Every structure is written in C-alpha cells, then in structure tokens.
CSV table of C-alpha atoms in Angstrom, one decimal:
chain,number,residue,atom,x,y,z
A,1104,MET,CA,6.1,-11.1,-1.4
A,1105,ARG,CA,3.6,-12.9,1.1
A,1106,LEU,CA,3.0,-16.6,1.6
A,1107,GLY,CA,-0.3,-17.6,0.5
A,1108,LYS,CA,-2.4,-20.7,-0.5
A,1109,VAL,CA,-4.2,-21.7,-3.3
A,1110,ARG,CA,-8.1,-21.7,-2.7
A,1111,GLY,CA,-9.9,-21.1,-5.8
A,1112,THR,CA,-10.4,-19.8,-9.3
A,1113,VAL,CA,-12.1,-16.5,-10.4
A,1114,VAL,CA,-13.8,-16.5,-13.8
A,1115,SER,CA,-14.7,-13.6,-15.6
A,1116,THR,CA,-16.1,-13.4,-19.5
A,1117,CYS,CA,-16.6,-9.1,-19.4
A,1118,LYS,CA,-13.0,-8.1,-18.6
A,1119,GLU,CA,-10.5,-5.1,-19.4
A,1120,PRO,CA,-9.1,-6.5,-23.1
A,1121,SER,CA,-5.5,-6.8,-22.2
A,1122,LEU,CA,-6.7,-9.8,-19.4
A,1123,THR,CA,-7.7,-12.1,-21.8
A,1124,GLY,CA,-5.9,-15.6,-21.2
A,1125,VAL,CA,-4.6,-14.1,-17.9
A,1126,LYS,CA,-5.7,-16.9,-15.0
A,1127,PHE,CA,-6.9,-15.6,-11.9
A,1128,LEU,CA,-6.4,-17.6,-8.7
A,1129,LEU,CA,-7.7,-16.7,-5.3
A,1130,ILE,CA,-4.9,-16.3,-3.1
A,1131,GLN,CA,-5.4,-16.7,1.0
A,1132,PHE,CA,-2.7,-15.6,2.9
A,1133,VAL,CA,-0.7,-17.2,5.7
A,1134,SER,CA,0.3,-16.2,8.8
A,1135,GLU,CA,4.0,-16.7,10.4
A,1136,ASP,CA,2.6,-19.4,12.5
A,1137,GLY,CA,0.9,-21.0,9.1
A,1138,ASP,CA,-2.1,-20.6,9.8
A,1139,LEU,CA,-4.9,-19.4,7.2
A,1140,LEU,CA,-5.6,-15.4,7.8
A,1141,PRO,CA,-9.0,-13.9,6.4
A,1142,ASP,CA,-6.9,-12.0,4.3
A,1143,TYR,CA,-6.7,-12.9,0.4
A,1144,GLU,CA,-5.7,-11.6,-3.0
A,1145,VAL,CA,-7.1,-12.5,-6.3
A,1146,ALA,CA,-3.8,-13.1,-8.3
A,1147,ALA,CA,-2.4,-13.6,-11.9
A,1148,ASP,CA,-0.7,-16.9,-12.1
A,1149,VAL,CA,2.3,-16.8,-13.9
A,1150,VAL,CA,3.7,-20.1,-12.8
A,1151,GLY,CA,0.8,-22.7,-13.2
A,1152,ALA,CA,-0.1,-23.1,-9.3
A,1153,GLY,CA,-2.5,-25.6,-8.4
A,1154,PRO,CA,-4.9,-26.2,-5.6
A,1155,GLY,CA,-3.9,-25.9,-2.0
A,1156,GLU,CA,-0.5,-25.3,-2.8
A,1157,TRP,CA,1.6,-22.6,-1.1
A,1158,VAL,CA,2.9,-19.9,-3.2
A,1159,LEU,CA,4.5,-16.3,-3.2
A,1160,VAL,CA,2.4,-13.6,-4.1
A,1161,THR,CA,4.4,-10.5,-5.5
A,1162,CYS,CA,1.6,-7.0,-5.1
A,1163,GLY,CA,2.0,-3.6,-7.1
A,1164,SER,CA,4.1,-2.7,-10.0
A,1165,ALA,CA,6.2,-5.7,-9.7
A,1166,ALA,CA,3.1,-8.2,-10.8
A,1167,ARG,CA,3.8,-6.3,-14.4
A,1168,GLN,CA,7.2,-7.4,-14.7
A,1169,HIS,CA,6.4,-10.6,-15.9
A,1170,SER,CA,7.0,-11.2,-19.3
A,1171,GLY,CA,3.8,-9.9,-21.6
A,1172,TYR,CA,2.2,-8.3,-18.7
A,1173,GLU,CA,3.8,-5.0,-18.6
A,1174,SER,CA,0.6,-3.3,-19.9
A,1175,ARG,CA,-1.8,-5.3,-18.2
A,1176,PRO,CA,-3.8,-4.0,-15.5
A,1177,VAL,CA,-2.5,-6.6,-12.6
A,1178,ASP,CA,-1.6,-5.4,-9.2
A,1179,ALA,CA,-0.7,-9.2,-7.8
A,1180,ALA,CA,1.1,-12.4,-9.5
A,1181,ILE,CA,1.9,-15.6,-8.3
A,1182,VAL,CA,5.6,-15.7,-8.7
A,1183,ALA,CA,6.9,-18.6,-7.2
A,1184,ILE,CA,5.3,-22.1,-5.7
A,1185,VAL,CA,6.8,-22.7,-2.4
A,1186,ASP,CA,9.0,-26.1,-1.5
A,1187,THR,CA,10.0,-25.1,1.8
A,1188,VAL,CA,9.5,-22.4,4.6
A,1189,SER,CA,11.9,-23.1,7.0
A,1190,LEU,CA,12.3,-20.8,10.4
A,1191,ASP,CA,14.9,-20.5,13.2
A,1192,SER,CA,12.1,-22.2,15.4
A,1193,GLY,CA,11.9,-25.2,13.1
A,1194,SER,CA,10.1,-26.1,9.6
A,1195,LEU,CA,7.1,-23.9,9.0
A,1196,TYR,CA,6.1,-25.8,5.6
A,1197,ASP,CA,7.4,-28.5,3.2
A,1198,LYS,CA,5.6,-29.2,0.2
A,1199,ARG,CA,6.6,-33.0,-0.1
A,1200,GLU,CA,4.8,-33.6,3.7
A,1201,ASP,CA,1.6,-31.6,2.5
A,1202,PHE,CA,1.3,-33.5,-0.7
A,1203,SER,CA,2.6,-36.9,0.3
B,1420,MET,CA,-7.0,-7.6,-7.3
B,1421,ARG,CA,-10.2,-7.8,-4.8
B,1422,LEU,CA,-13.4,-8.7,-5.1
B,1423,GLY,CA,-16.0,-6.1,-4.6
B,1424,LYS,CA,-19.7,-5.2,-4.8
B,1425,VAL,CA,-21.2,-2.3,-7.0
B,1426,ARG,CA,-22.9,-0.5,-4.2
B,1427,GLY,CA,-23.1,3.1,-5.9
B,1428,THR,CA,-21.8,5.9,-7.5
B,1429,VAL,CA,-20.1,9.0,-6.9
B,1430,VAL,CA,-20.5,12.3,-9.1
B,1431,SER,CA,-18.3,15.3,-9.0
B,1432,THR,CA,-18.2,18.5,-11.4
B,1433,CYS,CA,-15.3,19.9,-10.0
B,1434,LYS,CA,-12.2,17.7,-10.6
B,1435,GLU,CA,-9.0,17.2,-12.1
B,1436,PRO,CA,-9.4,18.3,-16.1
B,1437,SER,CA,-8.2,14.3,-17.0
B,1438,LEU,CA,-10.8,12.8,-15.3
B,1439,THR,CA,-13.7,14.0,-17.1
B,1440,GLY,CA,-15.8,11.0,-18.7
B,1441,VAL,CA,-14.4,8.7,-16.2
B,1442,LYS,CA,-17.5,7.1,-14.1
B,1443,PHE,CA,-16.5,6.5,-10.3
B,1444,LEU,CA,-18.5,3.3,-8.6
B,1445,LEU,CA,-18.2,3.1,-4.9
B,1446,ILE,CA,-17.4,-0.7,-4.7
B,1447,GLN,CA,-17.5,-2.3,-0.9
B,1448,PHE,CA,-14.9,-5.3,-0.9
B,1449,VAL,CA,-15.9,-8.8,-0.1
B,1450,SER,CA,-14.3,-11.2,2.4
B,1451,GLU,CA,-13.1,-14.9,1.8
B,1452,ASP,CA,-16.7,-15.7,3.1
B,1453,GLY,CA,-18.7,-13.8,0.3
B,1454,ASP,CA,-19.6,-11.0,3.6
B,1455,LEU,CA,-19.5,-7.5,2.6
B,1456,LEU,CA,-16.4,-6.1,4.4
B,1457,PRO,CA,-16.4,-2.1,6.1
B,1458,ASP,CA,-13.8,-1.6,3.3
B,1459,TYR,CA,-14.4,0.3,0.2
B,1460,GLU,CA,-12.8,2.0,-2.9
B,1461,VAL,CA,-14.2,4.4,-5.7
B,1462,ALA,CA,-12.9,3.2,-8.4
B,1463,ALA,CA,-12.9,3.8,-12.5
B,1464,ASP,CA,-15.3,1.7,-14.2
B,1465,VAL,CA,-13.5,0.4,-17.8
B,1466,VAL,CA,-16.0,-2.7,-17.9
B,1467,GLY,CA,-19.7,-1.3,-17.5
B,1468,ALA,CA,-20.2,-2.7,-14.6
B,1469,GLY,CA,-23.8,-2.9,-13.1
B,1470,PRO,CA,-25.4,-2.0,-9.9
B,1471,GLY,CA,-25.0,-5.4,-7.3
B,1472,GLU,CA,-22.7,-7.1,-9.3
B,1473,TRP,CA,-19.5,-8.6,-8.1
B,1474,VAL,CA,-15.9,-7.0,-9.9
B,1475,LEU,CA,-12.4,-7.4,-9.9
B,1476,VAL,CA,-10.7,-3.9,-8.6
B,1477,THR,CA,-7.3,-3.1,-9.2
B,1478,CYS,CA,-5.0,-0.8,-7.0
B,1479,GLY,CA,-2.2,1.4,-7.8
B,1480,SER,CA,-0.4,2.1,-11.0
B,1481,ALA,CA,-2.2,-0.8,-12.2
B,1482,ALA,CA,-5.3,1.3,-13.0
B,1483,ARG,CA,-3.8,3.4,-15.1
B,1484,GLN,CA,-2.8,0.3,-17.6
B,1485,HIS,CA,-6.1,0.7,-19.6
B,1486,SER,CA,-5.9,2.4,-22.7
B,1487,GLY,CA,-6.7,6.2,-22.3
B,1488,TYR,CA,-5.6,6.0,-18.8
B,1489,GLU,CA,-2.1,6.4,-18.8
B,1490,SER,CA,-2.1,9.8,-17.5
B,1491,ARG,CA,-5.1,10.1,-15.5
B,1492,PRO,CA,-4.7,10.3,-12.0
B,1493,VAL,CA,-6.8,7.1,-11.1
B,1494,ASP,CA,-5.3,4.6,-7.7
B,1495,ALA,CA,-8.3,2.0,-8.5
B,1496,ALA,CA,-10.5,0.7,-11.7
B,1497,ILE,CA,-12.8,-1.9,-11.9
B,1498,VAL,CA,-11.1,-4.3,-14.6
B,1499,ALA,CA,-13.5,-7.7,-14.5
B,1500,ILE,CA,-17.2,-8.5,-14.0
B,1501,VAL,CA,-16.9,-11.6,-12.1
B,1502,ASP,CA,-18.8,-14.8,-13.4
B,1503,THR,CA,-18.0,-17.3,-11.0
B,1504,VAL,CA,-15.6,-17.8,-7.4
B,1505,SER,CA,-15.3,-21.4,-6.9
B,1506,LEU,CA,-13.1,-22.2,-3.8
B,1507,ASP,CA,-12.1,-25.7,-2.7
B,1508,SER,CA,-15.0,-25.6,-0.2
B,1509,GLY,CA,-17.5,-25.2,-2.9
B,1510,SER,CA,-18.8,-22.0,-4.9
B,1511,LEU,CA,-18.6,-18.8,-3.2
B,1512,TYR,CA,-20.5,-16.7,-6.0
B,1513,ASP,CA,-22.0,-17.7,-9.2
B,1514,LYS,CA,-23.3,-14.4,-11.2
B,1515,ARG,CA,-26.5,-16.4,-12.7
B,1516,GLU,CA,-28.0,-17.2,-9.2
B,1517,ASP,CA,-27.1,-13.9,-8.0
B,1518,PHE,CA,-29.2,-12.3,-10.8
B,1519,SER,CA,-31.7,-14.9,-11.6
C,259,MET,CA,-10.0,7.0,-4.1
C,260,ARG,CA,-11.0,6.9,-1.2
C,261,LEU,CA,-13.8,9.3,0.2
C,262,GLY,CA,-12.7,12.0,2.9
C,263,LYS,CA,-13.7,14.9,4.6
C,264,VAL,CA,-11.5,18.2,4.3
C,265,ARG,CA,-10.6,18.8,8.2
C,266,GLY,CA,-7.8,21.2,7.9
C,267,THR,CA,-4.4,22.8,6.7
C,268,VAL,CA,-0.5,21.8,7.1
C,269,VAL,CA,2.0,24.5,6.6
C,270,SER,CA,5.4,23.9,6.3
C,271,THR,CA,8.1,26.7,5.5
C,272,CYS,CA,11.2,24.1,5.4
C,273,LYS,CA,10.5,21.4,2.7
C,274,GLU,CA,11.9,19.7,-0.4
C,275,PRO,CA,12.1,22.5,-2.8
C,276,SER,CA,9.9,21.3,-5.4
C,277,LEU,CA,6.8,21.1,-3.1
C,278,THR,CA,6.9,25.2,-3.0
C,279,GLY,CA,3.6,26.4,-3.9
C,280,VAL,CA,1.8,23.1,-3.3
C,281,LYS,CA,-1.1,23.6,-0.9
C,282,PHE,CA,-1.5,20.6,1.8
C,283,LEU,CA,-5.1,19.9,3.3
C,284,LEU,CA,-5.5,17.5,6.4
C,285,ILE,CA,-8.3,14.8,5.0
C,286,GLN,CA,-9.8,12.9,7.1
C,287,PHE,CA,-11.2,9.6,5.5
C,288,VAL,CA,-14.9,8.5,5.5
C,289,SER,CA,-16.7,5.3,6.1
C,290,GLU,CA,-19.0,3.5,3.7
C,291,ASP,CA,-21.7,4.8,6.1
C,292,GLY,CA,-20.5,8.4,5.8
C,293,ASP,CA,-19.0,8.5,9.5
C,294,LEU,CA,-15.5,10.2,9.9
C,295,LEU,CA,-12.8,7.1,10.1
C,296,PRO,CA,-9.4,7.7,12.6
C,297,ASP,CA,-7.9,7.2,9.4
C,298,TYR,CA,-6.2,10.5,7.4
C,299,GLU,CA,-3.9,12.1,4.8
C,300,VAL,CA,-2.2,15.2,4.0
C,301,ALA,CA,-2.7,15.5,0.6
C,302,ALA,CA,-2.0,18.1,-2.1
C,303,ASP,CA,-5.0,20.3,-3.2
C,304,VAL,CA,-5.2,20.3,-6.8
C,305,VAL,CA,-8.5,21.1,-7.3
C,306,GLY,CA,-9.0,24.2,-4.8
C,307,ALA,CA,-10.8,22.3,-1.9
C,308,GLY,CA,-13.0,24.0,0.9
C,309,PRO,CA,-13.2,23.2,4.6
C,310,GLY,CA,-16.0,20.7,5.2
C,311,GLU,CA,-16.2,19.4,1.9
C,312,TRP,CA,-16.2,15.8,0.8
C,313,VAL,CA,-13.5,15.1,-1.9
C,314,LEU,CA,-11.9,12.4,-3.7
C,315,VAL,CA,-8.1,11.6,-2.9
C,316,THR,CA,-6.3,9.5,-5.0
C,317,CYS,CA,-2.7,7.9,-3.6
C,318,GLY,CA,0.6,6.6,-4.8
C,319,SER,CA,1.8,7.3,-7.7
C,320,ALA,CA,-1.3,8.4,-9.3
C,321,ALA,CA,-1.1,11.5,-7.3
C,322,ARG,CA,1.7,12.8,-9.2
C,323,GLN,CA,-0.2,12.6,-12.6
C,324,HIS,CA,-1.3,16.1,-12.4
C,325,SER,CA,0.0,18.6,-15.0
C,326,GLY,CA,3.4,20.0,-13.2
C,327,TYR,CA,3.3,17.5,-10.2
C,328,GLU,CA,5.5,14.4,-12.3
C,329,SER,CA,8.5,15.1,-10.3
C,330,ARG,CA,7.0,16.3,-6.9
C,331,PRO,CA,7.4,13.9,-4.1
C,332,VAL,CA,3.9,13.6,-3.1
C,333,ASP,CA,2.0,10.7,-2.3
C,334,ALA,CA,-1.7,11.7,-2.1
C,335,ALA,CA,-3.6,14.1,-4.0
C,336,ILE,CA,-7.3,15.5,-3.7
C,337,VAL,CA,-8.2,15.1,-7.4
C,338,ALA,CA,-12.5,15.9,-7.1
C,339,ILE,CA,-14.7,17.9,-5.0
C,340,VAL,CA,-17.8,15.3,-4.4
C,341,ASP,CA,-21.3,16.6,-5.5
C,342,THR,CA,-23.2,13.4,-4.6
C,343,VAL,CA,-22.5,9.6,-3.3
C,344,SER,CA,-25.7,7.5,-4.2
C,345,LEU,CA,-25.8,3.9,-2.9
C,346,ASP,CA,-28.4,1.0,-3.1
C,347,SER,CA,-29.4,1.7,0.0
C,348,GLY,CA,-29.9,5.4,-0.8
C,349,SER,CA,-28.0,8.9,-0.8
C,350,LEU,CA,-25.2,8.7,1.3
C,351,TYR,CA,-23.9,12.0,0.9
C,352,ASP,CA,-25.6,15.6,-1.4
C,353,LYS,CA,-23.3,18.3,-1.4
C,354,ARG,CA,-26.5,20.8,-1.6
C,355,GLU,CA,-27.5,19.5,1.5
C,356,ASP,CA,-24.7,19.7,3.4
C,357,PHE,CA,-24.1,23.2,2.8
C,358,SER,CA,-27.4,24.4,2.6
D,1453,MET,CA,11.5,1.3,5.3
D,1454,ARG,CA,10.4,-1.2,8.0
D,1455,LEU,CA,12.4,-2.6,10.7
D,1456,GLY,CA,12.6,-6.5,10.6
D,1457,LYS,CA,14.2,-9.5,12.3
D,1458,VAL,CA,15.6,-12.4,9.7
D,1459,ARG,CA,13.7,-15.4,10.9
D,1460,GLY,CA,13.9,-17.4,8.1
D,1461,THR,CA,14.5,-18.5,4.6
D,1462,VAL,CA,11.8,-19.8,1.8
D,1463,VAL,CA,13.3,-22.2,-1.1
D,1464,SER,CA,11.4,-22.4,-4.4
D,1465,THR,CA,12.4,-24.6,-7.4
D,1466,CYS,CA,9.4,-23.4,-9.6
D,1467,LYS,CA,9.3,-19.9,-10.0
D,1468,GLU,CA,9.2,-16.7,-12.3
D,1469,PRO,CA,12.4,-17.2,-14.6
D,1470,SER,CA,14.0,-14.1,-13.6
D,1471,LEU,CA,13.8,-14.6,-10.1
D,1472,THR,CA,16.8,-17.4,-10.2
D,1473,GLY,CA,19.6,-16.9,-7.9
D,1474,VAL,CA,17.7,-14.7,-5.7
D,1475,LYS,CA,17.5,-15.3,-1.9
D,1476,PHE,CA,14.4,-14.8,-0.1
D,1477,LEU,CA,14.1,-14.4,3.6
D,1478,LEU,CA,11.3,-14.4,5.7
D,1479,ILE,CA,11.4,-11.4,8.0
D,1480,GLN,CA,9.4,-10.4,10.8
D,1481,PHE,CA,8.5,-7.2,11.5
D,1482,VAL,CA,9.5,-5.3,14.8
D,1483,SER,CA,7.2,-2.7,16.6
D,1484,GLU,CA,8.6,0.3,17.8
D,1485,ASP,CA,9.2,-1.2,21.3
D,1486,GLY,CA,11.4,-3.6,19.8
D,1487,ASP,CA,8.5,-6.5,20.1
D,1488,LEU,CA,8.1,-8.8,17.3
D,1489,LEU,CA,5.1,-8.1,15.4
D,1490,PRO,CA,2.4,-10.8,13.5
D,1491,ASP,CA,3.2,-9.1,10.4
D,1492,TYR,CA,6.0,-10.6,8.0
D,1493,GLU,CA,7.2,-10.2,4.4
D,1494,VAL,CA,9.3,-12.4,2.1
D,1495,ALA,CA,12.0,-10.1,1.0
D,1496,ALA,CA,14.7,-10.4,-1.4
D,1497,ASP,CA,18.4,-10.2,0.2
D,1498,VAL,CA,20.3,-7.7,-1.4
D,1499,VAL,CA,22.8,-7.3,1.3
D,1500,GLY,CA,23.8,-11.1,3.0
D,1501,ALA,CA,21.5,-11.0,6.0
D,1502,GLY,CA,22.0,-13.5,8.4
D,1503,PRO,CA,19.6,-15.3,11.0
D,1504,GLY,CA,18.3,-13.0,13.8
D,1505,GLU,CA,19.8,-9.8,12.4
D,1506,TRP,CA,17.7,-6.8,12.4
D,1507,VAL,CA,17.5,-5.5,8.7
D,1508,LEU,CA,15.7,-2.5,6.9
D,1509,VAL,CA,13.1,-3.6,4.2
D,1510,THR,CA,11.7,-1.6,1.5
D,1511,CYS,CA,8.8,-2.3,-0.2
D,1512,GLY,CA,7.0,-1.6,-3.6
D,1513,SER,CA,8.9,-0.7,-6.8
D,1514,ALA,CA,12.0,0.8,-4.4
D,1515,ALA,CA,12.6,-3.0,-4.1
D,1516,ARG,CA,13.7,-3.2,-7.6
D,1517,GLN,CA,16.1,0.0,-7.6
D,1518,HIS,CA,18.9,-2.8,-6.5
D,1519,SER,CA,21.3,-3.0,-9.7
D,1520,GLY,CA,20.2,-6.2,-11.8
D,1521,TYR,CA,16.6,-6.2,-9.9
D,1522,GLU,CA,15.1,-3.8,-12.4
D,1523,SER,CA,12.9,-6.2,-14.4
D,1524,ARG,CA,12.4,-8.5,-11.4
D,1525,PRO,CA,8.9,-9.2,-9.8
D,1526,VAL,CA,9.9,-8.2,-6.2
D,1527,ASP,CA,7.9,-6.0,-4.4
D,1528,ALA,CA,10.0,-6.3,-1.2
D,1529,ALA,CA,14.0,-6.1,-0.5
D,1530,ILE,CA,16.4,-6.2,2.3
D,1531,VAL,CA,18.6,-3.1,1.5
D,1532,ALA,CA,20.5,-2.6,5.1
D,1533,ILE,CA,21.7,-4.8,8.0
D,1534,VAL,CA,21.3,-2.6,10.9
D,1535,ASP,CA,23.7,-2.0,13.6
D,1536,THR,CA,21.9,0.2,16.1
D,1537,VAL,CA,18.1,1.7,16.7
D,1538,SER,CA,18.6,4.7,19.0
D,1539,LEU,CA,15.4,7.0,20.3
D,1540,ASP,CA,15.0,9.7,22.4
D,1541,SER,CA,13.9,7.3,25.1
D,1542,GLY,CA,17.2,5.0,25.1
D,1543,SER,CA,18.7,2.6,22.5
D,1544,LEU,CA,16.4,0.3,21.3
D,1545,TYR,CA,18.6,-2.1,19.7
D,1546,ASP,CA,22.6,-2.6,19.6
D,1547,LYS,CA,23.7,-5.2,16.9
D,1548,ARG,CA,26.8,-6.0,19.4
D,1549,GLU,CA,24.7,-6.4,22.4
D,1550,ASP,CA,22.6,-8.8,20.7
D,1551,PHE,CA,25.2,-11.0,18.7
D,1552,SER,CA,27.8,-11.1,21.7
E,1478,MET,CA,1.7,12.0,3.2
E,1479,ARG,CA,1.2,11.5,6.8
E,1480,LEU,CA,2.0,13.4,9.9
E,1481,GLY,CA,5.0,11.8,12.1
E,1482,LYS,CA,7.1,12.9,15.0
E,1483,VAL,CA,11.3,12.4,14.7
E,1484,ARG,CA,12.0,9.6,17.6
E,1485,GLY,CA,15.1,8.3,16.8
E,1486,THR,CA,17.9,7.2,14.5
E,1487,VAL,CA,18.7,3.9,12.5
E,1488,VAL,CA,22.5,3.2,11.6
E,1489,SER,CA,24.0,0.8,9.1
E,1490,THR,CA,27.3,0.1,7.9
E,1491,CYS,CA,26.3,-2.8,5.8
E,1492,LYS,CA,23.9,-1.7,2.9
E,1493,GLU,CA,22.8,-1.4,-0.6
E,1494,PRO,CA,25.6,0.9,-2.1
E,1495,SER,CA,23.4,3.5,-3.5
E,1496,LEU,CA,21.9,4.4,0.2
E,1497,THR,CA,25.7,5.6,1.4
E,1498,GLY,CA,24.7,9.1,2.8
E,1499,VAL,CA,21.5,8.5,3.2
E,1500,LYS,CA,20.3,9.8,6.7
E,1501,PHE,CA,17.6,7.2,8.2
E,1502,LEU,CA,15.2,8.5,11.2
E,1503,LEU,CA,12.7,6.6,12.9
E,1504,ILE,CA,9.3,8.7,12.4
E,1505,GLN,CA,6.6,7.4,14.9
E,1506,PHE,CA,3.0,8.4,13.0
E,1507,VAL,CA,0.7,10.4,14.7
E,1508,SER,CA,-3.0,10.6,14.9
E,1509,GLU,CA,-5.6,12.9,14.0
E,1510,ASP,CA,-5.8,14.3,17.4
E,1511,GLY,CA,-1.9,14.4,17.6
E,1512,ASP,CA,-1.6,11.1,19.5
E,1513,LEU,CA,1.7,9.2,18.8
E,1514,LEU,CA,0.5,5.9,16.9
E,1515,PRO,CA,2.1,2.3,17.4
E,1516,ASP,CA,3.0,2.6,13.6
E,1517,TYR,CA,6.1,4.0,12.6
E,1518,GLU,CA,8.4,4.4,9.4
E,1519,VAL,CA,12.0,4.4,9.0
E,1520,ALA,CA,12.5,7.3,6.4
E,1521,ALA,CA,15.2,9.0,4.4
E,1522,ASP,CA,15.4,12.7,5.8
E,1523,VAL,CA,16.1,15.0,2.7
E,1524,VAL,CA,15.1,18.4,4.5
E,1525,GLY,CA,17.3,17.8,7.7
E,1526,ALA,CA,14.8,17.2,10.6
E,1527,GLY,CA,15.4,17.4,14.1
E,1528,PRO,CA,14.7,15.0,17.2
E,1529,GLY,CA,11.3,15.8,18.3
E,1530,GLU,CA,9.9,17.9,15.3
E,1531,TRP,CA,6.9,16.8,13.6
E,1532,VAL,CA,7.2,16.0,9.8
E,1533,LEU,CA,5.3,14.8,6.6
E,1534,VAL,CA,6.6,11.3,5.3
E,1535,THR,CA,6.0,10.6,1.8
E,1536,CYS,CA,5.7,7.0,0.9
E,1537,GLY,CA,5.9,4.7,-2.2
E,1538,SER,CA,7.7,5.8,-5.7
E,1539,ALA,CA,7.1,9.5,-4.2
E,1540,ALA,CA,10.2,8.9,-1.9
E,1541,ARG,CA,12.6,8.6,-4.8
E,1542,GLN,CA,11.5,12.3,-6.5
E,1543,HIS,CA,13.8,14.2,-4.5
E,1544,SER,CA,17.0,14.8,-7.0
E,1545,GLY,CA,19.8,12.1,-6.7
E,1546,TYR,CA,17.1,9.9,-4.9
E,1547,GLU,CA,15.8,8.5,-8.2
E,1548,SER,CA,17.6,5.0,-8.1
E,1549,ARG,CA,17.9,4.7,-4.4
E,1550,PRO,CA,15.8,1.6,-3.0
E,1551,VAL,CA,13.9,4.1,-0.5
E,1552,ASP,CA,10.2,3.9,-0.3
E,1553,ALA,CA,9.8,6.7,2.5
E,1554,ALA,CA,11.2,9.7,3.0
E,1555,ILE,CA,10.6,13.0,5.3
E,1556,VAL,CA,9.8,16.1,2.8
E,1557,ALA,CA,8.8,18.7,5.1
E,1558,ILE,CA,9.3,20.2,9.1
E,1559,VAL,CA,5.7,20.8,9.8
E,1560,ASP,CA,5.2,24.4,11.7
E,1561,THR,CA,1.3,24.3,12.2
E,1562,VAL,CA,-1.6,22.0,12.1
E,1563,SER,CA,-5.1,23.7,12.1
E,1564,LEU,CA,-7.9,21.8,11.9
E,1565,ASP,CA,-11.5,22.9,11.7
E,1566,SER,CA,-12.0,22.2,15.7
E,1567,GLY,CA,-8.5,24.3,16.5
E,1568,SER,CA,-5.0,24.1,16.4
E,1569,LEU,CA,-3.8,20.7,16.3
E,1570,TYR,CA,0.1,21.5,16.6
E,1571,ASP,CA,2.2,24.8,16.6
E,1572,LYS,CA,5.8,24.1,16.3
E,1573,ARG,CA,6.9,27.4,18.5
E,1574,GLU,CA,4.5,26.2,21.2
E,1575,ASP,CA,6.2,22.7,21.3
E,1576,PHE,CA,10.0,24.0,21.0
E,1577,SER,CA,9.2,27.2,23.3
C-alpha cells in the first residue's frame, strides 16, 4: 500500500456498468518525507475518505477484495484513513494536528 | 485507475484469436496538472470513447472484469469517460468546456 | 498493452519445464513519438511475429490467457502484430511503409 | 521480492473491515549498494519484523498467499527478515553486524 | 520476463512458513545494451542458476505457476538460464563466451 492525500473527485456518467455507485477520488501520493509527489491514482473509496485526509491506497487485484467489488474493473482502492505515521526519525503525520 | 486522453487507434489483423472485435485505443496519460505525459497505454475500449476525450484506464487483471473479457489477454481497458475532475485547488477538467 | 518492436531472440535450454516450446522474443518498447525506448521485455510470442515488426505486448496475468499458457510462468506475451497506429496528429506507424 | 528496511508504523482506526488486526509497517527500499532509496511501501507484517531490520517485501497478489490473508485488500507483505545478503563483490548486509 | 544477472544470495531464517526450502537469489537487471542496471529483484530460483549467469526473471502471479509454488508468497522467480541473446544488431550475450 502507498500513502496518499485526497486531492479531489472524478465524475463520470458513461462508464462500465458495474462501476455504478463507486466513488472515485483522486489521490496524490506522498513521499517518505511527507511531500506530495507528481504521481497520483484514481481510486475507489470504500472507507468514506474526505478532502485532505491521508489514506492507504491498495493497487492491483487487492482492490477487488472488498465485499461487492470482486467483479468490478477497479485496480486501486482506498482501504484505510491514516491516523498516524511514525518513523524512527520522528512523527511524519498525525491526523489530529493536520485537522486541528 | 489513471486519467488519460484518447490520442488514436491501433489496428491489427494478425492477433491472438480472442482479441477479434476488441477496439484498441492509444491513451496518453495526463499529469495531476492536466498536462500530457510521455507515458501511454494501448487499452481495450469497453465504453465507446472518442478522440480527445479524457478517460479512466484500469490496468492489470482489472481489465478483464468486463463481461466477455474474462479470458482475453488484455491488461488495460478504458472503463469510464470522464465528465469532470475537481481538485481542492479548482477544476482540472470539465468535458463541456473542452468540447464546447 | 504497450507498443514494441521485435529486436531479437532469447534462447535457453535449461528452463522451467512448462516453458518448453515457448518462443521468447526481445521486444524494445516504443515511445508515443515512435522512438525506441531503453525499456524492453522478453515476451512469449503467440502470433508469429518477425524481426523489426511492431507488436502489442500484454503484461501480467493477461499473458497467460492464451490457450495452453494458463499454467506457464510467463508474465509478458506478444498478442498482436500491428498494422497501423493512427494518432490525432497523423500516422505514427504503417507496416506497409515500414516493410516496403 | 525487494529488500527494504523497517522505518516505522502506520496506524489507522477507520479501515476496510478485513484489515482489522493487520500490522502495517513502512518499509523503505534499499538499493543494490545497500543505500536507502526514496521509494517505500506500506506492507502487512506477517513475520514480526522490528525497527531497523532488513526484510523481504513481496508485492501484488503474492501478498495474499499468507494463511488468513486470502481475502484481505493487501498488495504488499513482509515475508522474511533478512539475515545476510552476500554479493559476488562481498557481503552487502549481515544482521549480526548491524545489530551488534 | 526481464534479463538479469545472478549477483548473490539472500538468507533468512525467520520467514513466512511456506518459504522454507526456497532459494532466494539477488538478480541485477540488464539493459538492452547488456549493461547492469541499478534495478534488482530478489527471486526464487526454480532452475538452479549459478553466480554470474544471465537468467530470465518472471514477475507477479507468473512466479507462482511453478509446480509447488501455487500458494507461496513469491512475486518473482528465475525461470530460465539464458544461453544466447541475439539482436538484429548482433549478439548481445553468449553464455559460452562469458564462461570460457
């Protein structure tokens, strides 16, 4: 899984039928220093993540392990909202500080 | 999934038998700033995307989740035509403006 | 799938038993401008591609969708010989011109 | 598999239900010279790795081969704690020296 | 599959139980010019490759197609020892010359 930040929303009316009801968020990945990378992924949100939150994005067939997603053509999913990231060099991220 | 723009078409007469009838579009990926990247993918089109449209491309085994594609040797598929991409910093893409 | 050019052949006598009879071609990938990239893949040829031809390479589990390849440890396969690649900016590749 | 070093921990209370009880470690990848790369992965720990240890990280569907992980949306797992890495040019890593 | 050179061995006593008896080799990838790249993979050896040999490495679920590896958390395997790599521009590698 990789760490990313919720940056926005992708809306589509014309899509593969099984994608109806799936919420697509644009997630910009975060470096090991906590900086935003130029790399992003449009991921299905299965945990109700909100703007600016740090999340864990799972890629590949793992994104279809969530109940009801087994046959959806999804290759990325948000599977966790991050509370804290603690490194040996100190705290990288604490949601309470970020949203206080 | 990643955001891309339909740039063209790839035609092949000599191909793996199960690929007969599959339409291959060349999709150039788009950065998080909306710029075209040097990176592209030839993807099976299952939603009827047209030239210049922004689309969502799914990769890996996800590309074979579309009905009838389960056994086709396809590793990328266009699964949605994008209407809008809205970021916290403003609108990145709006199909109505792009095609007006 | 990605566009590549057949550059050569890889021969091996000592290999995983199920790979017997599989032809391995070295495919150098092509950029969206038609230039050769430093990136390559050794792919199983299931369509009879020849030297210098442009092909479509499928990666991952898709490479095992071809009949008889379901249990072979192959992660890349040539699944089509390209006739033409047409972009909005003009023709990128036409096999008849390339081989005339 | 790739070689990485355990750098820290990612904690999340709001996550996909099947991830309950999974320990997420932040693993920074190591180059073939033994240097830390800017590349990292958040991986499920199934072997009880500790801070600073070198580990083997497996990615993709391989991460769900561990007993009990078959249906968890996990795309990376720590599957081994490394004792030694020996190259033709000499020893790259020896856990006893690193932790003595 | 990608071309790589056997550079060394990775040893681990504390690992996922199903990895017992699997031999892990460190493979450094080779460019299309035959040069060593900074990129490497730790791969399960199923063909008995030796130091300095060029091999074919298969990645992803393909690495678990070898008999007995179906449920092992392995994402890379050495599936062939390379004899020759012949490009249109000449011979890139010949094992007999390399080991003579």
